[in-house]
C-alpha cells in the first residue's frame, strides 16, 4: 500500500503543470524609461514612442476630515487614431487606464474619437489624520513619436455643500463627479441637476464611495442609480442606502442624443473611408448646475397621511349629518301624513293633503302616456278590485293584461294626487310574491308579445310602459352587474399588482430610473416605493367609493322596508328602484383608486391601461344607469354590457402598445421585448390599417346603437325576423317598419327600411326627442372618429376615454334638459351636487392638464415638465387631480342617485320616457 501511494504521488507530480516563467525585463537598449517628479497645476508637453515609457510621479497630502479631488487632463496632439497613446494612473487602491484618442461607441456600434480626455481620480480612504499619498501616471504607445500634453490639478468644490449651487462643464470624454456627505440631522436629500441647454444628452448617476468610479458613457449604468437628462434631473437619495453616509454625483455626457429624444448625428461615409472609422465630434460640451437639498422629514409623511385621511373622512361625517337631517324630516313628514289621514272629529272624513306638500303639482296637467291616450281621467286607465282574486289593468286602446293577487280585505288609502288617485293601491300585492321569477311572466299569452311591440313604439311613452317586468327578476338581473364587476376586479387586480411590484423591483435593483415616469422633483419614497405620494393621493377613490356603497346600502334597506309594509309610493310611484348598477359603480370607483395607485407605482406607457380600464367601466356604467332610470325593462344585461366594455379595453391595449421610436427618433421604451415587435408593427397606433379598422367599427357601432335606441329595441329587417331588445328580451312580433318578404334578401330589406324610415318620413320623425339626441350623438362620434383617423393621437387610451366621456356628458345634458322640459324639477340636494361637482371638475381638469410628466416622450424629455410640490411640500399637481377627481366622481354618482328624487311621489304612468 505504501508503494502504491508512493507511485500515485509520483504520477501526480508528473501531471502537475510547470511553474510559470516570470517575464524578464527588457534590456535598457530595447525600452527606455523616463521617470520624473511632477507637480500639480503644471502642463507637461512631451513625446512618446514605441521604445519610450514616461512615468510622472505625484504626491500630495490627504487629511482625514477633508476630501480633495484630483483630476488628470490629457491632450494628444497627433492624429494617428489607429495607434493611440495609453495612459495608466496607478494609485494606492485603484488603477485607472484609458487610451487617447478615446473611442466610445454609440447606437449601431458607431465610433466616436476624442483627443482631449480628463478623468477625476478616485480618492482612497485614509485612517491617519494627515497622510501623504503617491500616484504615478505612465504614458506609453506603439506608434512613432506622438506628442501629448499632461496636466494634473486639484478639483475645486469637489465636496458639494447642502443648498449651494455649483456650476461646471462636462463632455463625453471629460466626465465630472463630486462627493456629498450627509449631515447628521438629514436622512434623505434630493440631488437636482439643471442645464439651460437640452443637448447634448447627459446621464446623472448616484454611486457609492467605491473605486473605480464608473464615469464613462459605456459603463455609467453598471452601478448605482442613474437617469438621462436634457434640462432637468432629480434623484432622491436616502442615507440608509449608503453605509458611508456619502455618495458620488456623477455627470456623463452621452456620445449621441438619441436616448434623450434628439436626432442621430450625421455619419459620413465615403468611398475611401471605412464604415468602422471613428467620427470626431469636436466640442460636444454641456454646462450644468448641481444642488443638493434636504428632502422632507418623517413628520411630513405623517402630516400628509393625516391630511389625506381628514379630507375624505369629513365626507363620511357630512353624509352622516345629512342622513340624520333627512331622517328627522321624514319622521315629521310621516307624522303629518298620519294626522292628515286620520278621521276628523268634526266630519269623520280624512283630511286632504296639499299637492304642494307631496311635490306633484307640476304633474297635474299630464295627459299623455299609457293612461292619457284618449282618456280624460287617468283613473280610467287602471281598475282595482279589492276582495277579488284578480286585479285587472286596462290600458286605453290596448288589450287588458292581468296579474294574480291574493284575496282579502285591505284598508283603503286615499291620497289625492292630481288627476289620479292612489286609492286602494296599498292593497295590491307586491310582485315579489309571485311563485315564478322568470322575466317572461307577462309573456305567457301570444297577444302579450304583440302588446309589447305596440307599447314600446308609441309616440309618447311613460315609465309604467317600460316597468312591467317582475321586480324580483329585474333586481337579480341588475345585481349581476355588481357580482360580475367584483369578479372582474379580482382577476384584473391580482396580476396588475404582481406586475407593478416586479416593475418596482427592477427599478430598485438596476437603478435605471428611466423605466418609470415620475415627477422626480416631487417623488417621496417610502420603503421600496419610489413615489409614495402619488399612491397615497388615490386613497380618495377607495374611501369615497366605499362611502357611496354604504349610501346605496342604506337606500336599499329603506326601500325594502317600504316594500314590506306595502308602501304605495314604493310600489307604484317614482323611478323604479334598482341598486345593482349603483353597487357596480361604487365598486368601479374603488377599483379605479386601486389600479391608479398600481399604475403610479411605476407609470409608463406599457401599463397606462391599468389607470384607464375602470374609467371606461365607470363611463359605461353611468350611461347604462341613466338609460335604466326610464327604461328598466329594456336595459342591457350585465353580460352584453361587460362584453362591450371588454372590447373597448381590447382596443385600448392594441392602440397603446406601439413602437414609440417611429415618432421619437427611434427610441424604444424600456421593457419592450423583441418578440413583440412584429405585433407592434401590425397593431401599433401609428398603423394606418389599425386606425381605419377602428374608425369603421366606431361608426358602425354608433349607427347600430342609434337604431336600437330609436326603436326601443323593437326593429327588424323582415317579417320573419326576430325582435331584439337591448336587455336581451326577444320574441317574434310584427315589424315596426313595413314588412318585406323574408326571402327577398337582406340587402333589399335594408334598402326598404332606409326608404320607409329615412325618405318617406324624413320630414317629421316619429320620436323627435330621441332623434335630436341621436343626431347630436352621431355628429360627435363621427367627428371623433374622423379626428382619430386624421390626427392619430399618441395617447390612444386617453382618446378612447374622451369618446366615452363625450357621450356620457351628451346623454347627461340631454337627460337634464328633457327632465326640465317635461315639467319636472330638480330638488335642492341634487342641484347642489350638480353645481359643486361641476366646479370641482373644472378645478380637477385644470390640475390634470398641467402635465408633470408624459410617457409620450423620452424619459429625459418628460423630466423637463417636472415641478416641485405645491401642497404640504408633499403633493404635486397630479396628486391634487387625484383628490379633486375622486370628489368629483363621487359627486357625479350622487347626482345620478338623487336626480329623480322629485318623482318619488309621482305615479309612473305620469313620468316621461326619454
Coordinates of N, CA and C in Angstrom, one line a residue, residues 57-171:
X57 N 5.6 61.0 -11.4 CA 5.3 60.7 -10.0 C 4.8 61.9 -9.3
X58 N 3.6 61.8 -8.7 CA 3.0 62.8 -8.0 C 2.8 62.4 -6.5
X59 N 2.8 63.4 -5.6 CA 2.5 63.1 -4.2 C 1.7 64.3 -3.7
X60 N 0.8 64.0 -2.8 CA 0.0 65.1 -2.1 C -0.4 64.7 -0.8
X61 N -0.7 65.6 0.1 CA -1.1 65.3 1.5 C -2.6 65.2 1.5
X62 N -3.1 64.2 2.2 CA -4.5 64.0 2.3 C -4.9 64.0 3.8
X63 N -6.0 64.8 4.1 CA -6.4 64.8 5.5 C -7.7 64.0 5.6
X64 N -7.9 63.4 6.8 CA -9.0 62.5 7.0 C -10.3 63.2 7.0
X65 N -10.4 64.5 7.5 CA -11.6 65.2 7.6 C -11.8 66.1 6.4
X66 N -11.0 66.0 5.4 CA -11.1 66.9 4.2 C -10.9 66.1 3.0
X67 N -11.8 66.1 2.0 CA -11.7 65.4 0.8 C -11.3 66.3 -0.3
X68 N -10.3 66.0 -1.1 CA -9.9 66.7 -2.3 C -10.0 65.8 -3.5
X69 N -10.4 66.4 -4.6 CA -10.4 65.7 -5.8 C -9.2 66.0 -6.7
X70 N -8.7 65.0 -7.4 CA -7.5 65.1 -8.2 C -8.0 64.8 -9.7
X71 N -7.6 65.6 -10.6 CA -8.1 65.4 -12.0 C -6.9 65.4 -12.9
X72 N -6.9 64.4 -13.8 CA -5.8 64.2 -14.8 C -6.4 64.6 -16.1
X73 N -5.8 65.6 -16.8 CA -6.2 66.0 -18.1 C -5.1 65.7 -19.2
X74 N -5.5 65.2 -20.3 CA -4.6 64.7 -21.3 C -5.1 65.2 -22.7
X75 N -4.1 65.7 -23.5 CA -4.4 66.1 -24.9 C -3.4 65.5 -25.8
X76 N -3.7 64.6 -26.7 CA -2.8 64.1 -27.7 C -2.9 64.9 -29.0
X77 N -1.7 65.4 -29.4 CA -1.7 66.4 -30.5 C -1.6 65.7 -31.9
X78 N -1.2 64.5 -32.0 CA -1.1 63.8 -33.3 C -2.5 63.2 -33.7
X79 N -2.6 62.9 -35.0 CA -3.9 62.4 -35.5 C -3.8 60.9 -35.8
X80 N -2.9 60.2 -35.2 CA -2.8 58.7 -35.5 C -3.8 58.0 -34.7
X81 N -5.0 57.8 -35.2 CA -6.1 57.2 -34.4 C -5.9 55.7 -34.3
X82 N -5.2 55.1 -35.3 CA -5.0 53.7 -35.2 C -3.9 53.3 -34.3
X83 N -3.1 54.2 -33.8 CA -2.0 53.9 -32.8 C -2.2 54.9 -31.7
X84 N -3.1 54.6 -30.7 CA -3.3 55.5 -29.6 C -2.2 55.5 -28.6
X85 N -2.3 56.5 -27.7 CA -1.4 56.6 -26.5 C -2.1 56.1 -25.3
X86 N -1.5 55.2 -24.5 CA -2.1 54.6 -23.3 C -1.6 55.4 -22.1
X87 N -2.6 55.8 -21.3 CA -2.3 56.5 -20.0 C -2.8 55.6 -18.9
X88 N -1.9 55.3 -18.0 CA -2.2 54.4 -16.8 C -1.9 55.2 -15.5
X89 N -2.9 55.4 -14.7 CA -2.8 56.1 -13.4 C -2.8 55.0 -12.3
X90 N -1.6 54.9 -11.6 CA -1.5 53.9 -10.6 C -1.6 54.6 -9.2
X91 N -2.6 54.1 -8.5 CA -2.9 54.7 -7.1 C -2.7 53.6 -6.1
X92 N -2.9 54.0 -4.8 CA -2.8 53.0 -3.7 C -3.8 51.9 -3.8
X93 N -5.0 52.2 -4.1 CA -6.1 51.2 -4.1 C -6.8 51.1 -5.4
X94 N -6.3 51.7 -6.5 CA -7.0 51.7 -7.7 C -6.0 51.9 -8.9
X95 N -6.4 51.5 -10.0 CA -5.7 51.7 -11.3 C -6.7 52.2 -12.3
X96 N -6.4 53.3 -12.9 CA -7.3 53.8 -14.0 C -6.4 53.9 -15.3
X97 N -7.0 53.3 -16.3 CA -6.3 53.4 -17.6 C -7.2 53.8 -18.7
X98 N -6.7 54.6 -19.7 CA -7.5 55.0 -20.8 C -6.6 55.3 -21.9
X99 N -7.1 55.2 -23.1 CA -6.3 55.5 -24.3 C -6.8 56.8 -24.9
X100 N -5.9 57.4 -25.6 CA -6.2 58.7 -26.3 C -5.6 58.6 -27.7
X101 N -6.4 58.7 -28.8 CA -7.8 59.1 -28.8 C -8.7 58.1 -28.1
X102 N -9.7 58.6 -27.3 CA -10.6 57.8 -26.6 C -11.7 57.4 -27.5
X103 N -12.0 56.1 -27.7 CA -13.0 55.6 -28.6 C -14.2 55.2 -27.8
X104 N -15.4 55.8 -28.0 CA -16.7 55.5 -27.4 C -17.7 55.1 -28.5
X105 N -18.5 54.1 -28.1 CA -19.4 53.5 -29.1 C -20.8 54.1 -28.8
X106 N -21.5 54.3 -29.9 CA -22.9 54.8 -29.9 C -23.9 53.8 -30.4
X107 N -25.0 54.3 -30.9 CA -26.0 53.4 -31.4 C -25.5 52.7 -32.7
X108 N -25.9 51.5 -32.9 CA -25.4 50.7 -34.1 C -23.9 50.6 -34.1
X109 N -23.3 50.6 -32.9 CA -21.8 50.5 -32.8 C -21.0 51.5 -33.5
X110 N -21.6 52.7 -33.6 CA -20.8 53.8 -34.2 C -19.7 54.2 -33.3
X111 N -18.6 54.6 -33.9 CA -17.4 55.0 -33.2 C -17.2 56.5 -33.1
X112 N -16.8 57.0 -31.9 CA -16.6 58.5 -31.8 C -15.2 58.6 -31.1
X113 N -14.4 59.4 -31.7 CA -13.0 59.6 -31.2 C -12.9 60.9 -30.5
X114 N -12.1 61.0 -29.4 CA -11.9 62.2 -28.6 C -10.4 62.3 -28.3
X115 N -9.9 63.5 -28.7 CA -8.4 63.7 -28.5 C -8.1 64.3 -27.1
X116 N -9.1 65.0 -26.5 CA -8.9 65.5 -25.1 C -9.7 64.7 -24.1
X117 N -9.0 64.3 -23.1 CA -9.6 63.4 -22.1 C -9.2 63.9 -20.7
X118 N -10.2 64.0 -19.8 CA -10.0 64.3 -18.4 C -10.7 63.4 -17.6
X119 N -10.0 62.9 -16.5 CA -10.6 61.9 -15.6 C -10.3 62.3 -14.2
X120 N -11.3 62.3 -13.3 CA -11.1 62.5 -11.9 C -10.8 61.2 -11.2
X121 N -9.7 61.3 -10.4 CA -9.2 60.1 -9.7 C -10.1 59.8 -8.5
X122 N -10.3 58.5 -8.3 CA -11.0 58.0 -7.1 C -10.1 58.1 -5.9
X123 N -10.5 58.8 -4.8 CA -9.7 59.0 -3.7 C -9.8 57.8 -2.7
X124 N -8.7 57.2 -2.4 CA -8.7 56.1 -1.4 C -8.9 56.7 0.0
X125 N -9.5 55.8 0.9 CA -9.7 56.2 2.3 C -8.4 56.3 3.0
X126 N -8.4 57.2 4.0 CA -7.2 57.4 4.8 C -7.6 57.3 6.3
X127 N -6.8 56.6 7.1 CA -7.1 56.4 8.5 C -6.3 57.4 9.4
X128 N -5.2 57.8 8.9 CA -4.4 58.8 9.7 C -5.0 60.2 9.5
X129 N -4.6 61.0 10.5 CA -5.1 62.4 10.4 C -4.6 63.1 9.2
X130 N -3.3 62.9 8.9 CA -2.6 63.5 7.7 C -1.8 62.4 7.1
X131 N -2.0 62.2 5.8 CA -1.2 61.1 5.1 C -0.8 61.6 3.7
X132 N 0.5 61.3 3.4 CA 1.0 61.6 2.1 C 0.8 60.4 1.1
X133 N 0.1 60.7 0.1 CA -0.2 59.6 -0.9 C 0.5 59.9 -2.2
X134 N 1.0 58.8 -2.8 CA 1.7 58.9 -4.1 C 0.8 58.2 -5.2
X135 N 0.9 58.8 -6.4 CA 0.4 58.1 -7.5 C 1.2 58.4 -8.7
X136 N 1.1 57.5 -9.7 CA 2.0 57.6 -10.9 C 1.2 57.6 -12.2
X137 N 1.6 58.4 -13.2 CA 1.0 58.4 -14.5 C 2.0 57.9 -15.5
X138 N 1.7 56.7 -16.1 CA 2.5 56.1 -17.1 C 2.0 56.4 -18.4
X139 N 2.9 56.8 -19.4 CA 2.5 57.1 -20.7 C 3.3 56.3 -21.7
X140 N 2.6 55.5 -22.5 CA 3.2 54.6 -23.5 C 2.4 54.5 -24.7
X141 N 3.1 54.0 -25.8 CA 2.5 53.9 -27.1 C 3.3 52.9 -27.9
X142 N 2.7 52.4 -29.0 CA 3.4 51.6 -30.0 C 3.6 52.4 -31.3
X143 N 3.2 53.7 -31.3 CA 3.3 54.5 -32.5 C 4.6 55.2 -32.5
X144 N 4.9 55.9 -33.6 CA 6.1 56.7 -33.7 C 5.9 58.1 -33.3
X145 N 6.7 58.6 -32.3 CA 6.8 60.0 -31.9 C 5.5 60.7 -31.9
X146 N 4.8 60.5 -30.8 CA 3.5 61.1 -30.6 C 3.6 62.1 -29.5
X147 N 3.2 63.3 -29.8 CA 3.3 64.4 -28.8 C 2.0 64.5 -28.0
X148 N 2.1 64.9 -26.8 CA 0.9 65.0 -25.9 C 1.2 66.1 -24.8
X149 N 0.1 66.4 -24.2 CA 0.2 67.3 -23.0 C -0.5 66.7 -21.8
X150 N 0.1 66.8 -20.7 CA -0.4 66.2 -19.4 C -0.5 67.3 -18.4
X151 N -1.6 67.3 -17.6 CA -1.8 68.3 -16.6 C -2.6 67.7 -15.5
X152 N -2.1 67.8 -14.2 CA -2.8 67.3 -13.0 C -3.2 68.4 -12.1
X153 N -4.5 68.5 -11.8 CA -4.9 69.6 -10.9 C -5.8 69.1 -9.8
X154 N -6.0 70.0 -8.8 CA -6.9 69.7 -7.7 C -8.3 70.2 -8.1
X155 N -9.3 69.5 -7.8 CA -10.7 69.8 -8.2 C -11.3 70.8 -7.1
X156 N -11.6 72.0 -7.5 CA -12.2 72.9 -6.6 C -13.7 72.5 -6.3
X157 N -14.1 72.6 -5.1 CA -15.5 72.3 -4.7 C -15.8 70.9 -5.0
X158 N -14.9 70.0 -4.8 CA -15.1 68.6 -5.0 C -16.2 68.0 -4.1
X159 N -16.3 68.6 -2.9 CA -17.4 68.2 -2.0 C -18.5 69.2 -2.1
X160 N -19.7 68.7 -2.5 CA -20.9 69.6 -2.6 C -21.4 69.9 -1.2
X161 N -21.9 71.1 -1.1 CA -22.5 71.6 0.1 C -24.0 71.7 0.0
X162 N -24.7 71.5 1.1 CA -26.1 71.5 1.1 C -26.7 72.9 0.8
X163 N -27.7 72.9 -0.2 CA -28.4 74.1 -0.6 C -27.5 75.1 -1.3
X164 N -26.3 74.7 -1.8 CA -25.4 75.6 -2.5 C -25.3 75.0 -4.0
X165 N -25.5 76.0 -4.9 CA -25.4 75.6 -6.3 C -24.0 75.6 -6.8
X166 N -23.7 74.7 -7.7 CA -22.3 74.7 -8.2 C -22.4 74.4 -9.7
X167 N -21.7 75.2 -10.5 CA -21.7 75.1 -12.0 C -20.5 74.5 -12.5
X168 N -20.6 73.7 -13.6 CA -19.4 73.1 -14.1 C -19.7 72.7 -15.6
X169 N -18.7 72.3 -16.3 CA -18.8 71.8 -17.7 C -18.4 70.3 -17.8
X170 N -19.0 69.6 -18.7 CA -18.6 68.2 -18.9 C -18.8 67.9 -20.4
X171 N -18.0 66.9 -20.9 CA -18.1 66.4 -22.2 C -18.1 64.9 -22.1

